[in-house]
Amino acid sequence: MATETFRYPRRFKTMTAVSGVVFAALAIMLLMWLDIGPVRHTELFAAIMLTVGTSLAWCVTMFRRADDEVVLDESNIAYRVPGRPTLILSWPEITRVRARDVLQRLDLSDVTGTRRIVLAYQMENFARLRQIIRERTTPATTTGSPQRVFAKSLGAILLPLHWPVVFVIVAAWFWRHGSSPLALLFGIAWGVWVVLSPPWRVRLLDDAVAVDWHAWSRTIAYGDVVAVRIKELKDIPDKETTGGVATVMIETTRGDVIKLAGFKDGSFALYRALDEASKLGRSRV
């Protein structure tokens, strides 16, 4: 394997700097409004400030990482930060690989958990980087029975919060102004959003896999599973701004595809468990 180097896009640092300045200016303007007069809708003001503050913090963090680079070769992976010692992990040392889809990053760590390399999805050619890591690392040996249930964390279930927050704020505004039918309409819209949200839990049964949505559940026999794949799906169709989210895909004999992403244990662990369980289940049929 030849040495390969992965960096952030050339314009990434400039993009994060400009975005950070914009969000900082918005925060200052919002705070200046407090001197003009009292805020009539405190909950709306707080939600906007939280969104702006979170976006500003992300821009600052990614601006500081924009000059980092990752170097991979036959024996190890090295994470280089300008002005700091290079962190090197050999492939056998890596015992845990966790895809943090909500935070848009991939965590690599040794058996102690003290030596960690964090790779952001925004790096160039991240799909290639992820593929090499998946090929070079092996899952840590576990004692006892294998994991059978994979679920999203409470934070992953509630995120992204932009639509629920909009629904709640708008419904509260209509309700306070006496327009209860409109508030009810927005409440129904929020309910539809919850029902149509992606699956939140996967259960590996002895002869089938059960996929749970918020409103219903579906059980798929292993004999009906054509393939289990892990694929990049772009939330933003711009290779220089996002590497996409690692999505586990279950293809069935009915021709449909079930997409799973954002689980607490990460896409890698879910993919490996599903792949092994489906192969074992099909061998029994």
PDB file of C-alpha atoms in Angstrom:
ATOM      1  CA  MET A   1       0.000   0.000   0.000  1.00  0.00           C
ATOM      2  CA  ALA A   2       1.443   3.346  -1.038  1.00  0.00           C
ATOM      3  CA  THR A   3       1.426   6.247   1.393  1.00  0.00           C
ATOM      4  CA  GLU A   4      -1.736   8.340   1.076  1.00  0.00           C
ATOM      5  CA  THR A   5      -2.338  11.781   2.566  1.00  0.00           C
ATOM      6  CA  PHE A   6      -5.760  13.266   3.295  1.00  0.00           C
ATOM      7  CA  ARG A   7      -6.385  16.937   3.993  1.00  0.00           C
ATOM      8  CA  TYR A   8      -9.231  19.384   4.225  1.00  0.00           C
ATOM      9  CA  PRO A   9     -10.250  21.167   0.994  1.00  0.00           C
ATOM     10  CA  ARG A  10      -8.201  24.210   0.044  1.00  0.00           C
ATOM     11  CA  ARG A  11     -11.095  26.608   0.531  1.00  0.00           C
ATOM     12  CA  PHE A  12     -12.309  24.980   3.760  1.00  0.00           C
ATOM     13  CA  LYS A  13     -10.369  27.276   6.101  1.00  0.00           C
ATOM     14  CA  THR A  14     -11.541  30.375   4.264  1.00  0.00           C
ATOM     15  CA  MET A  15     -15.121  29.108   4.259  1.00  0.00           C
ATOM     16  CA  THR A  16     -15.127  28.449   8.009  1.00  0.00           C
ATOM     17  CA  ALA A  17     -13.484  31.821   8.709  1.00  0.00           C
ATOM     18  CA  VAL A  18     -16.071  33.731   6.677  1.00  0.00           C
ATOM     19  CA  SER A  19     -18.926  31.740   8.208  1.00  0.00           C
ATOM     20  CA  GLY A  20     -17.551  32.353  11.701  1.00  0.00           C
ATOM     21  CA  VAL A  21     -17.400  36.108  11.094  1.00  0.00           C
ATOM     22  CA  VAL A  22     -20.992  36.079   9.809  1.00  0.00           C
ATOM     23  CA  PHE A  23     -22.299  34.166  12.821  1.00  0.00           C
ATOM     24  CA  ALA A  24     -20.313  36.379  15.215  1.00  0.00           C
ATOM     25  CA  ALA A  25     -21.815  39.473  13.578  1.00  0.00           C
ATOM     26  CA  LEU A  26     -25.307  37.986  13.900  1.00  0.00           C
ATOM     27  CA  ALA A  27     -24.710  37.261  17.583  1.00  0.00           C
ATOM     28  CA  ILE A  28     -23.551  40.835  18.196  1.00  0.00           C
ATOM     29  CA  MET A  29     -26.575  42.242  16.356  1.00  0.00           C
ATOM     30  CA  LEU A  30     -28.927  40.067  18.393  1.00  0.00           C
ATOM     31  CA  LEU A  31     -27.313  41.164  21.650  1.00  0.00           C
ATOM     32  CA  MET A  32     -27.580  44.816  20.565  1.00  0.00           C
ATOM     33  CA  TRP A  33     -31.336  44.363  20.200  1.00  0.00           C
ATOM     34  CA  LEU A  34     -31.499  43.906  23.958  1.00  0.00           C
ATOM     35  CA  ASP A  35     -30.429  47.541  24.382  1.00  0.00           C
ATOM     36  CA  ILE A  36     -33.152  48.749  22.023  1.00  0.00           C
ATOM     37  CA  GLY A  37     -36.040  47.334  24.010  1.00  0.00           C
ATOM     38  CA  PRO A  38     -37.434  44.271  25.771  1.00  0.00           C
ATOM     39  CA  VAL A  39     -37.708  41.006  23.848  1.00  0.00           C
ATOM     40  CA  ARG A  40     -41.371  40.143  23.272  1.00  0.00           C
ATOM     41  CA  HIS A  41     -40.805  36.465  22.486  1.00  0.00           C
ATOM     42  CA  THR A  42     -38.093  35.202  24.799  1.00  0.00           C
ATOM     43  CA  GLU A  43     -38.357  31.609  23.615  1.00  0.00           C
ATOM     44  CA  LEU A  44     -37.792  32.609  19.973  1.00  0.00           C
ATOM     45  CA  PHE A  45     -34.827  34.818  20.892  1.00  0.00           C
ATOM     46  CA  ALA A  46     -33.269  32.004  22.949  1.00  0.00           C
ATOM     47  CA  ALA A  47     -33.699  29.472  20.129  1.00  0.00           C
ATOM     48  CA  ILE A  48     -32.056  31.811  17.598  1.00  0.00           C
ATOM     49  CA  MET A  49     -29.157  32.580  19.950  1.00  0.00           C
ATOM     50  CA  LEU A  50     -28.620  28.872  20.612  1.00  0.00           C
ATOM     51  CA  THR A  51     -28.501  28.146  16.876  1.00  0.00           C
ATOM     52  CA  VAL A  52     -26.111  31.012  16.159  1.00  0.00           C
ATOM     53  CA  GLY A  53     -23.879  30.122  19.118  1.00  0.00           C
ATOM     54  CA  THR A  54     -23.667  26.456  18.117  1.00  0.00           C
ATOM     55  CA  SER A  55     -22.830  27.368  14.520  1.00  0.00           C
ATOM     56  CA  LEU A  56     -20.145  29.812  15.670  1.00  0.00           C
ATOM     57  CA  ALA A  57     -18.563  27.186  17.923  1.00  0.00           C
ATOM     58  CA  TRP A  58     -18.481  24.690  15.034  1.00  0.00           C
ATOM     59  CA  CYS A  59     -16.804  27.251  12.750  1.00  0.00           C
ATOM     60  CA  VAL A  60     -14.112  28.005  15.349  1.00  0.00           C
ATOM     61  CA  THR A  61     -13.426  24.297  15.927  1.00  0.00           C
ATOM     62  CA  MET A  62     -13.172  23.444  12.241  1.00  0.00           C
ATOM     63  CA  PHE A  63     -11.061  26.544  11.507  1.00  0.00           C
ATOM     64  CA  ARG A  64      -8.497  25.276  14.018  1.00  0.00           C
ATOM     65  CA  ARG A  65      -8.503  21.837  12.337  1.00  0.00           C
ATOM     66  CA  ALA A  66      -8.327  23.078   8.764  1.00  0.00           C
ATOM     67  CA  ASP A  67      -4.535  22.627   8.509  1.00  0.00           C
ATOM     68  CA  ASP A  68      -4.507  19.093   9.959  1.00  0.00           C
ATOM     69  CA  GLU A  69      -3.717  16.128   7.749  1.00  0.00           C
ATOM     70  CA  VAL A  70      -3.860  12.331   7.936  1.00  0.00           C
ATOM     71  CA  VAL A  71      -1.164  10.067   6.503  1.00  0.00           C
ATOM     72  CA  LEU A  72      -1.807   6.354   5.946  1.00  0.00           C
ATOM     73  CA  ASP A  73       0.662   3.669   4.965  1.00  0.00           C
ATOM     74  CA  GLU A  74       1.011  -0.101   5.191  1.00  0.00           C
ATOM     75  CA  SER A  75       1.699  -0.168   8.932  1.00  0.00           C
ATOM     76  CA  ASN A  76      -0.002   2.795  10.601  1.00  0.00           C
ATOM     77  CA  ILE A  77      -2.098   5.957  10.491  1.00  0.00           C
ATOM     78  CA  ALA A  78      -0.618   9.296  11.527  1.00  0.00           C
ATOM     79  CA  TYR A  79      -2.526  12.462  12.448  1.00  0.00           C
ATOM     80  CA  ARG A  80      -0.480  15.626  11.977  1.00  0.00           C
ATOM     81  CA  VAL A  81      -1.330  18.939  13.624  1.00  0.00           C
ATOM     82  CA  PRO A  82       0.980  21.881  12.825  1.00  0.00           C
ATOM     83  CA  GLY A  83       3.068  22.797  15.849  1.00  0.00           C
ATOM     84  CA  ARG A  84       2.217  19.622  17.791  1.00  0.00           C
ATOM     85  CA  PRO A  85       3.698  16.112  18.016  1.00  0.00           C
ATOM     86  CA  THR A  86       2.320  13.695  15.436  1.00  0.00           C
ATOM     87  CA  LEU A  87      -0.031  11.054  16.841  1.00  0.00           C
ATOM     88  CA  ILE A  88       0.655   7.639  15.306  1.00  0.00           C
ATOM     89  CA  LEU A  89      -1.398   4.475  15.731  1.00  0.00           C
ATOM     90  CA  SER A  90      -0.394   1.204  14.090  1.00  0.00           C
ATOM     91  CA  TRP A  91      -3.252  -0.742  12.540  1.00  0.00           C
ATOM     92  CA  PRO A  92      -3.099  -3.572  15.144  1.00  0.00           C
ATOM     93  CA  GLU A  93      -3.283  -0.985  17.944  1.00  0.00           C
ATOM     94  CA  ILE A  94      -6.667   0.320  16.763  1.00  0.00           C
ATOM     95  CA  THR A  95      -9.264  -1.687  18.691  1.00  0.00           C
ATOM     96  CA  ARG A  96     -12.255   0.635  18.353  1.00  0.00           C
ATOM     97  CA  VAL A  97     -13.632   2.429  15.301  1.00  0.00           C
ATOM     98  CA  ARG A  98     -16.763   4.441  15.938  1.00  0.00           C
ATOM     99  CA  ALA A  99     -18.663   6.463  13.359  1.00  0.00           C
ATOM    100  CA  ARG A 100     -20.220   9.442  15.144  1.00  0.00           C
ATOM    101  CA  ASP A 101     -22.677  10.380  12.421  1.00  0.00           C
ATOM    102  CA  VAL A 102     -24.457  13.035  14.480  1.00  0.00           C
ATOM    103  CA  LEU A 103     -21.170  14.810  15.216  1.00  0.00           C
ATOM    104  CA  GLN A 104     -19.905  14.151  11.665  1.00  0.00           C
ATOM    105  CA  ARG A 105     -16.703  12.426  12.704  1.00  0.00           C
ATOM    106  CA  LEU A 106     -14.927   9.066  12.886  1.00  0.00           C
ATOM    107  CA  ASP A 107     -13.199   8.116  16.161  1.00  0.00           C
ATOM    108  CA  LEU A 108     -10.243   5.717  16.240  1.00  0.00           C
ATOM    109  CA  SER A 109      -8.776   4.616  19.577  1.00  0.00           C
ATOM    110  CA  ASP A 110      -6.521   2.003  21.133  1.00  0.00           C
ATOM    111  CA  VAL A 111      -7.509  -0.504  23.811  1.00  0.00           C
ATOM    112  CA  THR A 112      -6.976   2.028  26.615  1.00  0.00           C
ATOM    113  CA  GLY A 113      -9.043   4.725  24.937  1.00  0.00           C
ATOM    114  CA  THR A 114      -6.426   7.363  25.810  1.00  0.00           C
ATOM    115  CA  ARG A 115      -4.852   7.561  22.350  1.00  0.00           C
ATOM    116  CA  ARG A 116      -7.501   8.749  19.927  1.00  0.00           C
ATOM    117  CA  ILE A 117      -7.597  10.065  16.385  1.00  0.00           C
ATOM    118  CA  VAL A 118     -10.684  12.031  15.360  1.00  0.00           C
ATOM    119  CA  LEU A 119     -11.376  12.335  11.631  1.00  0.00           C
ATOM    120  CA  ALA A 120     -13.984  14.810  10.423  1.00  0.00           C
ATOM    121  CA  TYR A 121     -16.292  13.905   7.565  1.00  0.00           C
ATOM    122  CA  GLN A 122     -15.352  17.194   5.870  1.00  0.00           C
ATOM    123  CA  MET A 123     -11.917  15.937   4.782  1.00  0.00           C
ATOM    124  CA  GLU A 124     -11.323  15.511   1.073  1.00  0.00           C
ATOM    125  CA  ASN A 125     -12.029  12.065  -0.375  1.00  0.00           C
ATOM    126  CA  PHE A 126     -13.380  10.913   2.974  1.00  0.00           C
ATOM    127  CA  ALA A 127     -15.096   7.901   1.403  1.00  0.00           C
ATOM    128  CA  ARG A 128     -11.682   6.569   0.362  1.00  0.00           C
ATOM    129  CA  LEU A 129     -10.253   7.266   3.823  1.00  0.00           C
ATOM    130  CA  ARG A 130     -13.125   5.443   5.499  1.00  0.00           C
ATOM    131  CA  GLN A 131     -12.766   2.467   3.151  1.00  0.00           C
ATOM    132  CA  ILE A 132      -9.055   2.052   3.939  1.00  0.00           C
ATOM    133  CA  ILE A 133      -9.724   2.211   7.673  1.00  0.00           C
ATOM    134  CA  ARG A 134     -12.483  -0.378   7.382  1.00  0.00           C
ATOM    135  CA  GLU A 135     -10.162  -2.711   5.457  1.00  0.00           C
ATOM    136  CA  ARG A 136      -7.156  -2.269   7.757  1.00  0.00           C
ATOM    137  CA  THR A 137      -8.890  -2.523  11.136  1.00  0.00           C
ATOM    138  CA  THR A 138     -10.608  -5.481  12.709  1.00  0.00           C
ATOM    139  CA  PRO A 139     -13.327  -5.361  15.362  1.00  0.00           C
ATOM    140  CA  ALA A 140     -12.150  -5.876  18.908  1.00  0.00           C
ATOM    141  CA  THR A 141     -12.696  -9.327  20.318  1.00  0.00           C
ATOM    142  CA  THR A 142     -15.645  -9.397  22.684  1.00  0.00           C
ATOM    143  CA  THR A 143     -16.533 -11.718  25.515  1.00  0.00           C
ATOM    144  CA  GLY A 144     -19.981 -13.112  25.999  1.00  0.00           C
ATOM    145  CA  SER A 145     -22.813 -13.001  23.496  1.00  0.00           C
ATOM    146  CA  PRO A 146     -22.586 -10.567  20.559  1.00  0.00           C
ATOM    147  CA  GLN A 147     -24.554  -7.353  20.564  1.00  0.00           C
ATOM    148  CA  ARG A 148     -28.117  -7.898  19.377  1.00  0.00           C
ATOM    149  CA  VAL A 149     -29.736  -4.474  19.756  1.00  0.00           C
ATOM    150  CA  PHE A 150     -28.589  -1.219  18.169  1.00  0.00           C
ATOM    151  CA  ALA A 151     -30.408   2.003  18.976  1.00  0.00           C
ATOM    152  CA  LYS A 152     -29.989   5.721  18.549  1.00  0.00           C
ATOM    153  CA  SER A 153     -29.146   7.879  21.537  1.00  0.00           C
ATOM    154  CA  LEU A 154     -31.716  10.345  22.808  1.00  0.00           C
ATOM    155  CA  GLY A 155     -29.724  13.172  21.250  1.00  0.00           C
ATOM    156  CA  ALA A 156     -29.669  11.460  17.849  1.00  0.00           C
ATOM    157  CA  ILE A 157     -33.425  10.858  18.024  1.00  0.00           C
ATOM    158  CA  LEU A 158     -34.104  14.503  18.807  1.00  0.00           C
ATOM    159  CA  LEU A 159     -31.651  15.819  16.217  1.00  0.00           C
ATOM    160  CA  PRO A 160     -31.916  17.485  13.807  1.00  0.00           C
ATOM    161  CA  LEU A 161     -34.061  19.747  15.968  1.00  0.00           C
ATOM    162  CA  HIS A 162     -34.625  22.541  13.467  1.00  0.00           C
ATOM    163  CA  TRP A 163     -38.043  21.340  12.280  1.00  0.00           C
ATOM    164  CA  PRO A 164     -39.415  20.370  15.718  1.00  0.00           C
ATOM    165  CA  VAL A 165     -38.173  23.670  17.148  1.00  0.00           C
ATOM    166  CA  VAL A 166     -39.827  25.586  14.318  1.00  0.00           C
ATOM    167  CA  PHE A 167     -43.093  23.689  14.841  1.00  0.00           C
ATOM    168  CA  VAL A 168     -43.118  24.305  18.595  1.00  0.00           C
ATOM    169  CA  ILE A 169     -42.208  27.985  18.361  1.00  0.00           C
ATOM    170  CA  VAL A 170     -44.711  28.745  15.614  1.00  0.00           C
ATOM    171  CA  ALA A 171     -47.448  26.740  17.333  1.00  0.00           C
ATOM    172  CA  ALA A 172     -46.778  28.547  20.630  1.00  0.00           C
ATOM    173  CA  TRP A 173     -46.886  31.897  18.858  1.00  0.00           C
ATOM    174  CA  PHE A 174     -50.227  31.107  17.208  1.00  0.00           C
ATOM    175  CA  TRP A 175     -51.615  29.759  20.475  1.00  0.00           C
ATOM    176  CA  ARG A 176     -50.676  32.915  22.418  1.00  0.00           C
ATOM    177  CA  HIS A 177     -52.360  35.037  19.775  1.00  0.00           C
ATOM    178  CA  GLY A 178     -55.598  33.076  19.863  1.00  0.00           C
ATOM    179  CA  SER A 179     -55.192  31.149  16.596  1.00  0.00           C
ATOM    180  CA  SER A 180     -55.619  27.677  18.075  1.00  0.00           C
ATOM    181  CA  PRO A 181     -56.553  25.935  14.754  1.00  0.00           C
ATOM    182  CA  LEU A 182     -53.219  27.009  13.267  1.00  0.00           C
ATOM    183  CA  ALA A 183     -51.418  25.839  16.392  1.00  0.00           C
ATOM    184  CA  LEU A 184     -53.166  22.481  16.042  1.00  0.00           C
ATOM    185  CA  LEU A 185     -52.108  22.325  12.386  1.00  0.00           C
ATOM    186  CA  PHE A 186     -48.456  22.837  13.287  1.00  0.00           C
ATOM    187  CA  GLY A 187     -48.786  20.236  16.040  1.00  0.00           C
ATOM    188  CA  ILE A 188     -50.081  17.741  13.465  1.00  0.00           C
ATOM    189  CA  ALA A 189     -47.207  18.633  11.143  1.00  0.00           C
ATOM    190  CA  TRP A 190     -44.746  17.861  13.940  1.00  0.00           C
ATOM    191  CA  GLY A 191     -46.461  14.522  14.497  1.00  0.00           C
ATOM    192  CA  VAL A 192     -46.094  13.703  10.791  1.00  0.00           C
ATOM    193  CA  TRP A 193     -42.392  14.586  10.987  1.00  0.00           C
ATOM    194  CA  VAL A 194     -41.938  12.193  13.908  1.00  0.00           C
ATOM    195  CA  VAL A 195     -43.785   9.372  12.130  1.00  0.00           C
ATOM    196  CA  LEU A 196     -41.762   9.767   8.928  1.00  0.00           C
ATOM    197  CA  SER A 197     -38.391  10.030  10.701  1.00  0.00           C
ATOM    198  CA  PRO A 198     -35.790   7.278  10.033  1.00  0.00           C
ATOM    199  CA  PRO A 199     -35.602   4.067  12.093  1.00  0.00           C
ATOM    200  CA  TRP A 200     -34.353   4.466  15.653  1.00  0.00           C
ATOM    201  CA  ARG A 201     -33.643   0.837  16.614  1.00  0.00           C
ATOM    202  CA  VAL A 202     -32.454  -2.423  15.007  1.00  0.00           C
ATOM    203  CA  ARG A 203     -32.859  -5.818  16.724  1.00  0.00           C
ATOM    204  CA  LEU A 204     -31.024  -8.901  15.514  1.00  0.00           C
ATOM    205  CA  LEU A 205     -33.270 -11.890  16.157  1.00  0.00           C
ATOM    206  CA  ASP A 206     -32.405 -15.564  15.684  1.00  0.00           C
ATOM    207  CA  ASP A 207     -34.066 -15.830  12.267  1.00  0.00           C
ATOM    208  CA  ALA A 208     -34.761 -12.222  11.262  1.00  0.00           C
ATOM    209  CA  VAL A 209     -33.822  -8.581  11.732  1.00  0.00           C
ATOM    210  CA  ALA A 210     -36.407  -6.226  13.254  1.00  0.00           C
ATOM    211  CA  VAL A 211     -36.280  -2.555  12.281  1.00  0.00           C
ATOM    212  CA  ASP A 212     -38.229  -0.162  14.515  1.00  0.00           C
ATOM    213  CA  TRP A 213     -39.564   3.209  13.457  1.00  0.00           C
ATOM    214  CA  HIS A 214     -41.330   5.507  15.922  1.00  0.00           C
ATOM    215  CA  ALA A 215     -44.771   4.499  14.689  1.00  0.00           C
ATOM    216  CA  TRP A 216     -44.295   0.937  13.434  1.00  0.00           C
ATOM    217  CA  SER A 217     -41.912  -2.014  13.222  1.00  0.00           C
ATOM    218  CA  ARG A 218     -40.876  -4.336  10.397  1.00  0.00           C
ATOM    219  CA  THR A 219     -39.388  -7.810  10.680  1.00  0.00           C
ATOM    220  CA  ILE A 220     -37.294  -9.103   7.761  1.00  0.00           C
ATOM    221  CA  ALA A 221     -36.269 -12.743   7.588  1.00  0.00           C
ATOM    222  CA  TYR A 222     -32.574 -13.255   6.894  1.00  0.00           C
ATOM    223  CA  GLY A 223     -33.530 -15.269   3.839  1.00  0.00           C
ATOM    224  CA  ASP A 224     -35.173 -12.141   2.406  1.00  0.00           C
ATOM    225  CA  VAL A 225     -32.019 -10.025   2.845  1.00  0.00           C
ATOM    226  CA  VAL A 226     -30.179  -9.752  -0.469  1.00  0.00           C
ATOM    227  CA  ALA A 227     -27.226  -7.731   0.808  1.00  0.00           C
ATOM    228  CA  VAL A 228     -26.057  -5.447   3.597  1.00  0.00           C
ATOM    229  CA  ARG A 229     -23.971  -2.507   2.428  1.00  0.00           C
ATOM    230  CA  ILE A 230     -22.414   0.625   3.881  1.00  0.00           C
ATOM    231  CA  LYS A 231     -22.594   3.591   1.567  1.00  0.00           C
ATOM    232  CA  GLU A 232     -21.958   7.313   1.446  1.00  0.00           C
ATOM    233  CA  LEU A 233     -25.081   9.432   1.120  1.00  0.00           C
ATOM    234  CA  LYS A 234     -24.501  13.133   0.614  1.00  0.00           C
ATOM    235  CA  ASP A 235     -26.648  15.381   2.797  1.00  0.00           C
ATOM    236  CA  ILE A 236     -25.062  18.304   0.946  1.00  0.00           C
ATOM    237  CA  PRO A 237     -24.154  17.606  -2.706  1.00  0.00           C
ATOM    238  CA  ASP A 238     -20.783  19.352  -2.410  1.00  0.00           C
ATOM    239  CA  LYS A 239     -17.672  17.211  -1.971  1.00  0.00           C
ATOM    240  CA  GLU A 240     -15.735  20.128  -0.522  1.00  0.00           C
ATOM    241  CA  THR A 241     -18.136  20.768   2.349  1.00  0.00           C
ATOM    242  CA  THR A 242     -19.089  17.291   3.524  1.00  0.00           C
ATOM    243  CA  GLY A 243     -17.961  13.712   3.219  1.00  0.00           C
ATOM    244  CA  GLY A 244     -21.482  12.427   3.751  1.00  0.00           C
ATOM    245  CA  VAL A 245     -22.886  10.188   6.457  1.00  0.00           C
ATOM    246  CA  ALA A 246     -22.024   6.486   6.600  1.00  0.00           C
ATOM    247  CA  THR A 247     -25.378   4.835   5.959  1.00  0.00           C
ATOM    248  CA  VAL A 248     -25.982   1.120   6.394  1.00  0.00           C
ATOM    249  CA  MET A 249     -28.352  -0.191   3.730  1.00  0.00           C
ATOM    250  CA  ILE A 250     -30.408  -3.396   3.876  1.00  0.00           C
ATOM    251  CA  GLU A 251     -31.481  -4.608   0.419  1.00  0.00           C
ATOM    252  CA  THR A 252     -34.377  -7.073   0.425  1.00  0.00           C
ATOM    253  CA  THR A 253     -35.884  -9.494  -2.102  1.00  0.00           C
ATOM    254  CA  ARG A 254     -38.858  -7.132  -2.460  1.00  0.00           C
ATOM    255  CA  GLY A 255     -36.546  -4.618  -4.106  1.00  0.00           C
ATOM    256  CA  ASP A 256     -36.719  -2.024  -1.354  1.00  0.00           C
ATOM    257  CA  VAL A 257     -33.817  -0.567   0.621  1.00  0.00           C
ATOM    258  CA  ILE A 258     -33.866   0.296   4.314  1.00  0.00           C
ATOM    259  CA  LYS A 259     -31.392   3.025   5.265  1.00  0.00           C
ATOM    260  CA  LEU A 260     -29.913   3.160   8.769  1.00  0.00           C
ATOM    261  CA  ALA A 261     -27.679   5.949  10.089  1.00  0.00           C
ATOM    262  CA  GLY A 262     -26.854   7.859  13.246  1.00  0.00           C
ATOM    263  CA  PHE A 263     -26.856   4.927  15.692  1.00  0.00           C
ATOM    264  CA  LYS A 264     -25.159   5.224  19.070  1.00  0.00           C
ATOM    265  CA  ASP A 265     -22.662   2.411  18.481  1.00  0.00           C
ATOM    266  CA  GLY A 266     -21.713   3.764  15.066  1.00  0.00           C
ATOM    267  CA  SER A 267     -22.267   2.653  11.501  1.00  0.00           C
ATOM    268  CA  PHE A 268     -19.260   0.311  11.483  1.00  0.00           C
ATOM    269  CA  ALA A 269     -20.479  -1.780  14.421  1.00  0.00           C
ATOM    270  CA  LEU A 270     -24.013  -1.908  13.032  1.00  0.00           C
ATOM    271  CA  TYR A 271     -22.785  -2.901   9.561  1.00  0.00           C
ATOM    272  CA  ARG A 272     -20.538  -5.683  10.857  1.00  0.00           C
ATOM    273  CA  ALA A 273     -23.203  -7.124  13.139  1.00  0.00           C
ATOM    274  CA  LEU A 274     -25.882  -7.003  10.430  1.00  0.00           C
ATOM    275  CA  ASP A 275     -23.588  -8.490   7.804  1.00  0.00           C
ATOM    276  CA  GLU A 276     -22.516 -11.360  10.041  1.00  0.00           C
ATOM    277  CA  ALA A 277     -26.054 -12.060  11.267  1.00  0.00           C
ATOM    278  CA  SER A 278     -27.543 -12.030   7.756  1.00  0.00           C
ATOM    279  CA  LYS A 279     -24.848 -14.337   6.355  1.00  0.00           C
ATOM    280  CA  LEU A 280     -25.281 -16.745   9.263  1.00  0.00           C
ATOM    281  CA  GLY A 281     -29.069 -16.601   8.909  1.00  0.00           C
ATOM    282  CA  ARG A 282     -28.982 -17.238   5.146  1.00  0.00           C
ATOM    283  CA  SER A 283     -26.667 -20.215   5.632  1.00  0.00           C
ATOM    284  CA  ARG A 284     -29.298 -21.841   7.814  1.00  0.00           C
ATOM    285  CA  VAL A 285     -32.057 -21.446   5.231  1.00  0.00           C
TER     286      VAL A 285
END
